[in-house]
PDB file of C-alpha atoms in Angstrom:
ATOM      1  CA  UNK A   1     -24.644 -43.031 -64.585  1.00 70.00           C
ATOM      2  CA  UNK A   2     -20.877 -44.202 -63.721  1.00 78.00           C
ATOM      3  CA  UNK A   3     -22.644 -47.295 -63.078  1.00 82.00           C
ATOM      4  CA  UNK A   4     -23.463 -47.565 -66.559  1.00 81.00           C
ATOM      5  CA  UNK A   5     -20.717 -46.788 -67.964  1.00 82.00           C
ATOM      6  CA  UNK A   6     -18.361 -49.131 -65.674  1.00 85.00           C
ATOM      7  CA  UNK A   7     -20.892 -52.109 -67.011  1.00 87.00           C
ATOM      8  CA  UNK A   8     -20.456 -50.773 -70.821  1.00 82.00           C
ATOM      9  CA  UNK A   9     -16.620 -50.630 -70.273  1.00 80.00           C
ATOM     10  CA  UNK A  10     -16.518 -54.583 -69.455  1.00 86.00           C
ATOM     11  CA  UNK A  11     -19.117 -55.404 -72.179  1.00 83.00           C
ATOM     12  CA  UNK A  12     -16.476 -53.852 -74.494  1.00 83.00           C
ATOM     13  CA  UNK A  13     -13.790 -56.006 -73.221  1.00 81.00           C
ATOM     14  CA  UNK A  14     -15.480 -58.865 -73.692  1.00 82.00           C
ATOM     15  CA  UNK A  15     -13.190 -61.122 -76.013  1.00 78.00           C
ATOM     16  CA  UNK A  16     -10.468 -58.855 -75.777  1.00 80.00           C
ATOM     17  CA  UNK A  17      -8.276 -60.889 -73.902  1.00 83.00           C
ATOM     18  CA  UNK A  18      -8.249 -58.484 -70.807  1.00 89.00           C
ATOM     19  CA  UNK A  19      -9.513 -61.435 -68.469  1.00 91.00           C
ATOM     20  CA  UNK A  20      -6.860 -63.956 -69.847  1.00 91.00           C
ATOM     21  CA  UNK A  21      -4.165 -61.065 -68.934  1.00 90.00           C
ATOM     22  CA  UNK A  22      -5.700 -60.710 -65.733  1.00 93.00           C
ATOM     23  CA  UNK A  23      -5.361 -64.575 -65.059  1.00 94.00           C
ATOM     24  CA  UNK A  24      -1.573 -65.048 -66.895  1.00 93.00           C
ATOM     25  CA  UNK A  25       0.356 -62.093 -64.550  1.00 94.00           C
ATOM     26  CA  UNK A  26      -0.290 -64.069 -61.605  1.00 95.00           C
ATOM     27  CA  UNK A  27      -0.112 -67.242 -62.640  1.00 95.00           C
ATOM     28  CA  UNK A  28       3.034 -66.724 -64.591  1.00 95.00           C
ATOM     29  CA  UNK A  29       4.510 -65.230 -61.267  1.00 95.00           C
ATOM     30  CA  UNK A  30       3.686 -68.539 -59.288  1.00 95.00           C
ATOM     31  CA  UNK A  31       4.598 -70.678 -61.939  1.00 95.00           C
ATOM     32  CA  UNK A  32       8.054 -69.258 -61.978  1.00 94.00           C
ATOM     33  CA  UNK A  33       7.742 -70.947 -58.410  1.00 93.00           C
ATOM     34  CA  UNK A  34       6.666 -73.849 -59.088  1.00 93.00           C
ATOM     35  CA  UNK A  35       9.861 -74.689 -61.820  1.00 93.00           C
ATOM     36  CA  UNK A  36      12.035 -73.222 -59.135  1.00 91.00           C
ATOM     37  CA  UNK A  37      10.739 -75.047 -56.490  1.00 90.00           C
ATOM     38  CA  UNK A  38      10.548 -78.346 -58.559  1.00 87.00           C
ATOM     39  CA  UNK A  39      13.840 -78.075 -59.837  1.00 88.00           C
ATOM     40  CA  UNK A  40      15.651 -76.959 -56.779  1.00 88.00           C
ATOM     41  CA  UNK A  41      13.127 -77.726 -53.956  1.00 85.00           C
ATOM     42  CA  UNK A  42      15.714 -79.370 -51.520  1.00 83.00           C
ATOM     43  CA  UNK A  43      18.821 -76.703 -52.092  1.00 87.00           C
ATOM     44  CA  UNK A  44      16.173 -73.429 -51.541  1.00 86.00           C
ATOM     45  CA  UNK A  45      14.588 -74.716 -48.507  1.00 84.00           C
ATOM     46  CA  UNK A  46      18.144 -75.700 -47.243  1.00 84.00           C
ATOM     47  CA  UNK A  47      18.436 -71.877 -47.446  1.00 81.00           C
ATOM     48  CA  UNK A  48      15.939 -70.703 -45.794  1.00 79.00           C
ATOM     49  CA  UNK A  49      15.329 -70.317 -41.862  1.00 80.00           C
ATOM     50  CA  UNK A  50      11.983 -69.680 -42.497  1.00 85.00           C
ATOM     51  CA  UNK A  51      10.137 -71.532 -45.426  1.00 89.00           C
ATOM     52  CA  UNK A  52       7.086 -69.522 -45.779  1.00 93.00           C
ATOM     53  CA  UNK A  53       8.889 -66.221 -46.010  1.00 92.00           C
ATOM     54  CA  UNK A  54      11.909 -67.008 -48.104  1.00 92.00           C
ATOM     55  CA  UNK A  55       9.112 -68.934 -50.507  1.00 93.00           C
ATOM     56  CA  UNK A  56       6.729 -65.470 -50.513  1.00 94.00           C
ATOM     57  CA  UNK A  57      10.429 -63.421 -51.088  1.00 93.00           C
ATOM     58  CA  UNK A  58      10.943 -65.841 -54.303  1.00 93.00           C
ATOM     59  CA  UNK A  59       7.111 -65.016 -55.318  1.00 94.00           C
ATOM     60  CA  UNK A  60       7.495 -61.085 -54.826  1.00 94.00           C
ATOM     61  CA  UNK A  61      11.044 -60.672 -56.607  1.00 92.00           C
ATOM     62  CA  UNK A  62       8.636 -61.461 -59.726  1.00 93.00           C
ATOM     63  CA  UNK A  63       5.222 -59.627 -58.594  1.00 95.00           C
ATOM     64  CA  UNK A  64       6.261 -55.825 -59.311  1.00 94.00           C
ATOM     65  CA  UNK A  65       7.395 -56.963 -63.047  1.00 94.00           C
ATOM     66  CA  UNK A  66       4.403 -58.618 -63.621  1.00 94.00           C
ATOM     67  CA  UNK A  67       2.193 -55.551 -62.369  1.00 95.00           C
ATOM     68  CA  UNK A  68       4.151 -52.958 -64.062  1.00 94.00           C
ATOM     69  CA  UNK A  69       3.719 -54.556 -67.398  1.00 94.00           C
ATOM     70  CA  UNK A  70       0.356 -55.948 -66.779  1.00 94.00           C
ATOM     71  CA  UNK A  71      -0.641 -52.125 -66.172  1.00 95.00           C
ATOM     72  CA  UNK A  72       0.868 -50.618 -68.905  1.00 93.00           C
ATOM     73  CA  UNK A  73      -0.718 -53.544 -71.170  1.00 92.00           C
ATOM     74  CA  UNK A  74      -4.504 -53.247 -69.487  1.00 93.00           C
ATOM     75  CA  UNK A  75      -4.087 -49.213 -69.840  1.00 92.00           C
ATOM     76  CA  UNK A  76      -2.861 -49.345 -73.276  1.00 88.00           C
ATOM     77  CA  UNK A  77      -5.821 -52.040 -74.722  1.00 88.00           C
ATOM     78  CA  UNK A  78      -8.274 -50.012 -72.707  1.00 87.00           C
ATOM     79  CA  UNK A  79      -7.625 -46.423 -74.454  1.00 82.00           C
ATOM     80  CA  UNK A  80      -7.516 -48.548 -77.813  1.00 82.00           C
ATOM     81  CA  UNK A  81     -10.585 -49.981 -77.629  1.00 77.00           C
ATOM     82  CA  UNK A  82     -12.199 -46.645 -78.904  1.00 69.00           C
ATOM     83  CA  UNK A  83      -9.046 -45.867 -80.851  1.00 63.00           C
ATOM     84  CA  UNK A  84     -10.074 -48.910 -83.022  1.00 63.00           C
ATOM     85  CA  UNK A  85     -13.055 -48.287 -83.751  1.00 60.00           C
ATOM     86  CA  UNK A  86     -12.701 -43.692 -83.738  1.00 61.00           C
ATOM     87  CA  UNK A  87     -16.169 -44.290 -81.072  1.00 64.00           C
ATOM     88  CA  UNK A  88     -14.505 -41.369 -78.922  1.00 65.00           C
ATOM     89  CA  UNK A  89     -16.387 -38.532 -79.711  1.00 65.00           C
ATOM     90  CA  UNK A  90     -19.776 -41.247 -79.948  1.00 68.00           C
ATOM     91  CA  UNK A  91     -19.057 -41.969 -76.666  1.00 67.00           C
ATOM     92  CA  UNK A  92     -18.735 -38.441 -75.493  1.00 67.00           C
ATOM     93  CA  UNK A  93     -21.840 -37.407 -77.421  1.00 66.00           C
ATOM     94  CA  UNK A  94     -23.728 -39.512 -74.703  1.00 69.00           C
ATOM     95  CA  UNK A  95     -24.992 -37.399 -71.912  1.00 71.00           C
ATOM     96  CA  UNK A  96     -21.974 -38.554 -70.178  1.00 77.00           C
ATOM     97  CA  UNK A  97     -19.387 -35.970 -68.868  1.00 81.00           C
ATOM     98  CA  UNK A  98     -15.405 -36.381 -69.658  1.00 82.00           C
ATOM     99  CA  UNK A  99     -14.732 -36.950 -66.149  1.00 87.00           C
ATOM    100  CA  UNK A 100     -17.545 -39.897 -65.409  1.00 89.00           C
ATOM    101  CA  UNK A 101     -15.765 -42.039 -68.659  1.00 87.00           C
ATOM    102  CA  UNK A 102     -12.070 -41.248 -67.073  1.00 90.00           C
ATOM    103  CA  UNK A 103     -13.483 -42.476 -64.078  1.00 92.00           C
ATOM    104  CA  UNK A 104     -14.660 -46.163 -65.337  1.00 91.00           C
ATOM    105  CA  UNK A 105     -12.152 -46.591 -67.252  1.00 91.00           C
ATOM    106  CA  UNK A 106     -10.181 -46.127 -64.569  1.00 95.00           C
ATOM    107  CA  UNK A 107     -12.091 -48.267 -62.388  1.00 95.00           C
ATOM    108  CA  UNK A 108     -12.133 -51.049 -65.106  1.00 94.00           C
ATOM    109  CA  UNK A 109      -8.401 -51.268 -64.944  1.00 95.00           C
ATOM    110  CA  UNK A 110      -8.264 -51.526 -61.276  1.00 96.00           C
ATOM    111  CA  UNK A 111     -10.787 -53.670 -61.238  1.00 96.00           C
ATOM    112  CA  UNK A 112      -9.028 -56.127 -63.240  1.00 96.00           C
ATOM    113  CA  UNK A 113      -5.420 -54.903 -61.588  1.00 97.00           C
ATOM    114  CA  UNK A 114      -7.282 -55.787 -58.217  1.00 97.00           C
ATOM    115  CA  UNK A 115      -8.629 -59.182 -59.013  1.00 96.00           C
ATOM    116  CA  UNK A 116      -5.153 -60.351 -60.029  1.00 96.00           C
ATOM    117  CA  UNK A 117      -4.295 -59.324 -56.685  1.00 96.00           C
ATOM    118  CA  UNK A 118      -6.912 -61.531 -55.683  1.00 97.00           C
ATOM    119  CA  UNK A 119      -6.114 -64.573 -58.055  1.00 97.00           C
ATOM    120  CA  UNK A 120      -1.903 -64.298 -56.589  1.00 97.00           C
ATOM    121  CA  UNK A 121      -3.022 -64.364 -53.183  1.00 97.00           C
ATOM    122  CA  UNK A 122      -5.244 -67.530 -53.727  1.00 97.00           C
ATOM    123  CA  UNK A 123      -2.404 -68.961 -56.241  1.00 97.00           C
ATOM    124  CA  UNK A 124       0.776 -68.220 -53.665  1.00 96.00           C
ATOM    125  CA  UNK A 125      -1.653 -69.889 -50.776  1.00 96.00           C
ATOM    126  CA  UNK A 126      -2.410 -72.865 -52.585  1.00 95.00           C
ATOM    127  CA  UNK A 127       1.233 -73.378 -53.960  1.00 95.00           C
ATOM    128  CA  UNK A 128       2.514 -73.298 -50.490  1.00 94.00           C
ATOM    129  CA  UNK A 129       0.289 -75.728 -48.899  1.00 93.00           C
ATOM    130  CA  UNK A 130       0.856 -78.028 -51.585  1.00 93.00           C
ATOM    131  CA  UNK A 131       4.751 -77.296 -50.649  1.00 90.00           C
ATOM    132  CA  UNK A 132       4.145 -78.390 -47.193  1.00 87.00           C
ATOM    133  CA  UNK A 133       6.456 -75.053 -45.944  1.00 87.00           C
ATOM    134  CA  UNK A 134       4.445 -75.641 -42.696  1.00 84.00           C
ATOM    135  CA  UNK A 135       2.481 -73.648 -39.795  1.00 85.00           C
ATOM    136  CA  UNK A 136       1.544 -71.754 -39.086  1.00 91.00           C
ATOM    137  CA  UNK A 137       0.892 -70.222 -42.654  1.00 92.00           C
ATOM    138  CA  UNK A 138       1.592 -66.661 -42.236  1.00 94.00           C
ATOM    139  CA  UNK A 139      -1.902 -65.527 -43.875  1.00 95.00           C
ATOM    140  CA  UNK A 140      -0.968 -61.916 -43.046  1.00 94.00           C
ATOM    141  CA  UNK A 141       2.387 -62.025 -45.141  1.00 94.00           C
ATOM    142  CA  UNK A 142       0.616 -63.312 -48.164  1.00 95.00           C
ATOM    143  CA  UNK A 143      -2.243 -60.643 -48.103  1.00 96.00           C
ATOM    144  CA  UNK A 144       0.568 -57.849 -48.049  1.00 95.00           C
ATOM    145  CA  UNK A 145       2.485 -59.746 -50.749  1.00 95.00           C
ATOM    146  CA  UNK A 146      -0.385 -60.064 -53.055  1.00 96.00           C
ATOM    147  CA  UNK A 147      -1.619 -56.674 -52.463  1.00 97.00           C
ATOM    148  CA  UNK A 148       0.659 -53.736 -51.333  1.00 96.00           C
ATOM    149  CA  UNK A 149       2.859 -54.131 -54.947  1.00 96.00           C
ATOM    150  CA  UNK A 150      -1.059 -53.440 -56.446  1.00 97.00           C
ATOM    151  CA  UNK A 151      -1.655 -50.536 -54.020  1.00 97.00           C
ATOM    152  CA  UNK A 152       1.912 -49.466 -54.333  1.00 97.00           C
ATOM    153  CA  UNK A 153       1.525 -48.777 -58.130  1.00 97.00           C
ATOM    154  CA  UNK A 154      -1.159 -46.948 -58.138  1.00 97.00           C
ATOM    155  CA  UNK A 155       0.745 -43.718 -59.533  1.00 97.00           C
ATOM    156  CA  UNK A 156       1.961 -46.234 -62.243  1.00 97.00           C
ATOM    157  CA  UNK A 157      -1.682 -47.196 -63.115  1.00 97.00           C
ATOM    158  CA  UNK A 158      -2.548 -43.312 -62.941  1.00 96.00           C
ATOM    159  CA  UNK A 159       0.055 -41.972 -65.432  1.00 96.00           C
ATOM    160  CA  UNK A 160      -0.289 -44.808 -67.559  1.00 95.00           C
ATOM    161  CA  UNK A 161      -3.836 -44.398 -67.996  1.00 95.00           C
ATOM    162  CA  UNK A 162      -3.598 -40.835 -68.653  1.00 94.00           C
ATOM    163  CA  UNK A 163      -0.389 -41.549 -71.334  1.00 93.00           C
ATOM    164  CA  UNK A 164      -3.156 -43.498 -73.012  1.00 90.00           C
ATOM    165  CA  UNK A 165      -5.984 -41.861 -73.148  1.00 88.00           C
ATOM    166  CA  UNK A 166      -4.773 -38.633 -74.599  1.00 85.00           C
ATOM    167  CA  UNK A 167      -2.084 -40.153 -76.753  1.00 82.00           C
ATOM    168  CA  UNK A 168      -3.200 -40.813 -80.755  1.00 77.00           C
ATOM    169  CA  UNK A 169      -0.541 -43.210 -80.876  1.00 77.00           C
ATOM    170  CA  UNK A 170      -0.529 -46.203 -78.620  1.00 75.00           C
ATOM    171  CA  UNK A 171       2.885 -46.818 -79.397  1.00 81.00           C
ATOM    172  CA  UNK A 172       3.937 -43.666 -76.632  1.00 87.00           C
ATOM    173  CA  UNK A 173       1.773 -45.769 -72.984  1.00 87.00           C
ATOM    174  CA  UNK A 174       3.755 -49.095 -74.416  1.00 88.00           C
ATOM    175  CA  UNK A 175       7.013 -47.052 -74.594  1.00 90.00           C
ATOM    176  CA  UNK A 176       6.340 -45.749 -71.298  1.00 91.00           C
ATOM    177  CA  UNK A 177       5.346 -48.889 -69.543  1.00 90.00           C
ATOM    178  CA  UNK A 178       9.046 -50.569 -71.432  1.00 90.00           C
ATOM    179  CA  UNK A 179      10.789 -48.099 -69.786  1.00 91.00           C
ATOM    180  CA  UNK A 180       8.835 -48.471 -66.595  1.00 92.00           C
ATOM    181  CA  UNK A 181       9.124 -52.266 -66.786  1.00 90.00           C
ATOM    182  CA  UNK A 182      13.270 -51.641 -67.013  1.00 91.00           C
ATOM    183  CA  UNK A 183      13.082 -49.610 -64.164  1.00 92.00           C
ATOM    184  CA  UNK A 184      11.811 -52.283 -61.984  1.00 92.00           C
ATOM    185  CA  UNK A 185      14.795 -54.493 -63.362  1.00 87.00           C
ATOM    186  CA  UNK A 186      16.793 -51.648 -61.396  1.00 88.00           C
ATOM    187  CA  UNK A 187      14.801 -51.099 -58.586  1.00 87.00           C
ATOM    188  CA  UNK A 188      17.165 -51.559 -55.450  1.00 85.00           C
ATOM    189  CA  UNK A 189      19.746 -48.766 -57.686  1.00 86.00           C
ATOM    190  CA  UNK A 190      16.557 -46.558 -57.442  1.00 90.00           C
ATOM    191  CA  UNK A 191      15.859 -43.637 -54.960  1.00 93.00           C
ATOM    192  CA  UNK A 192      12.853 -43.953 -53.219  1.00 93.00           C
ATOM    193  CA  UNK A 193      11.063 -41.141 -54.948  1.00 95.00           C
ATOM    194  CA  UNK A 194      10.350 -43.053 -58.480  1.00 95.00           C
ATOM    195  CA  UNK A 195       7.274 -44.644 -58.834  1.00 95.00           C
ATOM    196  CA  UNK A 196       8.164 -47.210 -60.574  1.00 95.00           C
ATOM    197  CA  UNK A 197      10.373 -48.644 -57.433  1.00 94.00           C
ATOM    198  CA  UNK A 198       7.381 -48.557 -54.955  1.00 96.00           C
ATOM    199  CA  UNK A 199       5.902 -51.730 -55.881  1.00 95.00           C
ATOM    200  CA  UNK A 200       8.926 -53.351 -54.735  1.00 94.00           C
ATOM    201  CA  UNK A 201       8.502 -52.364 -51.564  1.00 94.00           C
ATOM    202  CA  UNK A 202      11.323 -51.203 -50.639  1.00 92.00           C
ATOM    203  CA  UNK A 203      13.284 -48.218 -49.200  1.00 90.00           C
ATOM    204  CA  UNK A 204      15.828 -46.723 -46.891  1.00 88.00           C
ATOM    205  CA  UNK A 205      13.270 -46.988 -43.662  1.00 89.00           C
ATOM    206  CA  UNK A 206      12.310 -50.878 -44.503  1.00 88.00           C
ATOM    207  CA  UNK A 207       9.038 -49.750 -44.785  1.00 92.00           C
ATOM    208  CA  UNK A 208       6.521 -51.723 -47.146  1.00 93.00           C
ATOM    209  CA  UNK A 209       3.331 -49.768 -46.026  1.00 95.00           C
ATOM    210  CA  UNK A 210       5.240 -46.310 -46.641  1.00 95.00           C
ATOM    211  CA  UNK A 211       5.022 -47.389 -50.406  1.00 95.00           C
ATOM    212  CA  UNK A 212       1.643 -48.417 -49.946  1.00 96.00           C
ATOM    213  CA  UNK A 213       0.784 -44.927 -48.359  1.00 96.00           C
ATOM    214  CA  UNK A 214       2.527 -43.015 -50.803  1.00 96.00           C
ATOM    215  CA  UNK A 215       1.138 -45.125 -53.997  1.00 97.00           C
ATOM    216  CA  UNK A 216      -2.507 -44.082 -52.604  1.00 97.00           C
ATOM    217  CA  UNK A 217      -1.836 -40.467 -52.106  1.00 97.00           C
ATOM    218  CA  UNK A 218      -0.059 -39.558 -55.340  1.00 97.00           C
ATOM    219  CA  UNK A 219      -1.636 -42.055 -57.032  1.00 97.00           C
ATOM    220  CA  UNK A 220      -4.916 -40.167 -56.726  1.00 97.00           C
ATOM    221  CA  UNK A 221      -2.605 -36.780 -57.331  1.00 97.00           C
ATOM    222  CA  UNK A 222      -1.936 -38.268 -60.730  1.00 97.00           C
ATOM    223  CA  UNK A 223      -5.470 -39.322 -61.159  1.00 96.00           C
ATOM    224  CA  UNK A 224      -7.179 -35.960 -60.747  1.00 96.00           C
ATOM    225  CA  UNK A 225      -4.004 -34.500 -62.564  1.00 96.00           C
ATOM    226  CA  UNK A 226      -5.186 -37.132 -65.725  1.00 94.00           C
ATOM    227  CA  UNK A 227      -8.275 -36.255 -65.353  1.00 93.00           C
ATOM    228  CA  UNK A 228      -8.639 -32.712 -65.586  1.00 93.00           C
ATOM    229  CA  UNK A 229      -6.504 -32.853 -68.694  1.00 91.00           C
ATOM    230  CA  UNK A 230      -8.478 -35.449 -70.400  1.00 88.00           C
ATOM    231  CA  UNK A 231     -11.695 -32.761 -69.605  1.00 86.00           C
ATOM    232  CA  UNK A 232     -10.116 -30.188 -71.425  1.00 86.00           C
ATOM    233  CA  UNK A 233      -8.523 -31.576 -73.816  1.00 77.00           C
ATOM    234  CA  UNK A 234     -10.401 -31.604 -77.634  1.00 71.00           C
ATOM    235  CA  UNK A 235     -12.059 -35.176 -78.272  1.00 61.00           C
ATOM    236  CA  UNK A 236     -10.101 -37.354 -80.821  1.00 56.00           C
TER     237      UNK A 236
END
């Protein structure tokens, strides 16, 4: 059954632009590279003792901008889908139960969230060869740089989705995800406790997988907490 419904949820995104957001986050963040880099190639690697990390630092300072807003977009387009058309309580008249659709939409959206991941790592690889930053290509640095800002938001993609899906206006999840998306502007003024700072990847211990760890656990806190509300709450 969630099978099902995780297929219907991409057939219903089909032509709504969710796959061209998926590809433009990353791609924007790399591009921002690339005019850098062919601007000012000579002066930033003049900086740099090491070219591969100070060119992955100059990727990431974009990355948790580009995830914040692409989550509170993807969230926002998913729960209006059926806001657009008032299909909620068609949907919910299937023999489905509340918590099985929570649960692909939710997988939809990290789906998506998760093959950007993908499509950064691949981009921020193939931008750095082309570079010629040298060897030996730290492989390792890129995976955690393409993928622990992802991991690290999951309590982002959690609240957002549950803004979303309960809220009759879509205007409140895009309010939220502004005022998330300033919040990463401010990151390093942050304490380590918001969310929203997490996908930076930084904190007092100099940490990154600390964020990652604590994105997973109260991510799925705010998942089960979104969750049980959208079960008993009345359908729209």
């Amino acid at each position: 059954m969630i099978r099902n419904l995780i297929v219907i949820e991409f057939l219903k995104i089909k032509r709504k632009g969710f796959w061209l957001l998926t590809l433009l986050g990353p791609f924007g963040v790399v591009l921002m590279q690339m005019v850098n880099y062919g601007v000012r190639k000579d002066y930033l690697l003049k900086q740099s003792d090491n070219d591969w990390e100070y060119f992955l630092d100059n990727v990431h300072s974009f990355t948790p901008l580009a995830m914040i807003l692409g989550i509170a977009i993807l969230t926002s387009l998913m729960a209006s889908v059926e806001d657009e058309t008032s299909s909620w309580k068609q949907l919910l008249a299937l023999p489905v139960t509340k918590w099985s659709v929570y649960l692909s939409k939710f997988t939809v959206v990290f789906s998506l969230l998760f093959f950007s991941s993908c499509l950064l790592m691949i981009f921020t690889l193939g931008f750095g060869i082309f570079l010629d930053l040298g060897k030996p290509i730290p492989y390792r640095g890129i995976l955690q740089y393409s993928f622990y800002p992802f991991l690290a938001a999951l309590p982002v993609l959690a609240l957002q989705l549950w803004v979303a899906v309960v809220s009759q206006n879509q205007g409140i999840p895009i309010t939220t995800g502004i005022i998330g998306t300033i919040f990463v502007f401010w990151s390093s003024a942050l304490p380590d406790w918001v969310i929203w700072k997490w996908s930076s990847l930084e904190n007092k211990w100099e940490s990154p997988l600390l964020n990652v760890v604590l994105g997973i656990s109260v991510g799925i806190v705010f998942y089960v907490a979104g969750m049980l509300d959208f079960n008993r709450r009345d359908v729209k």
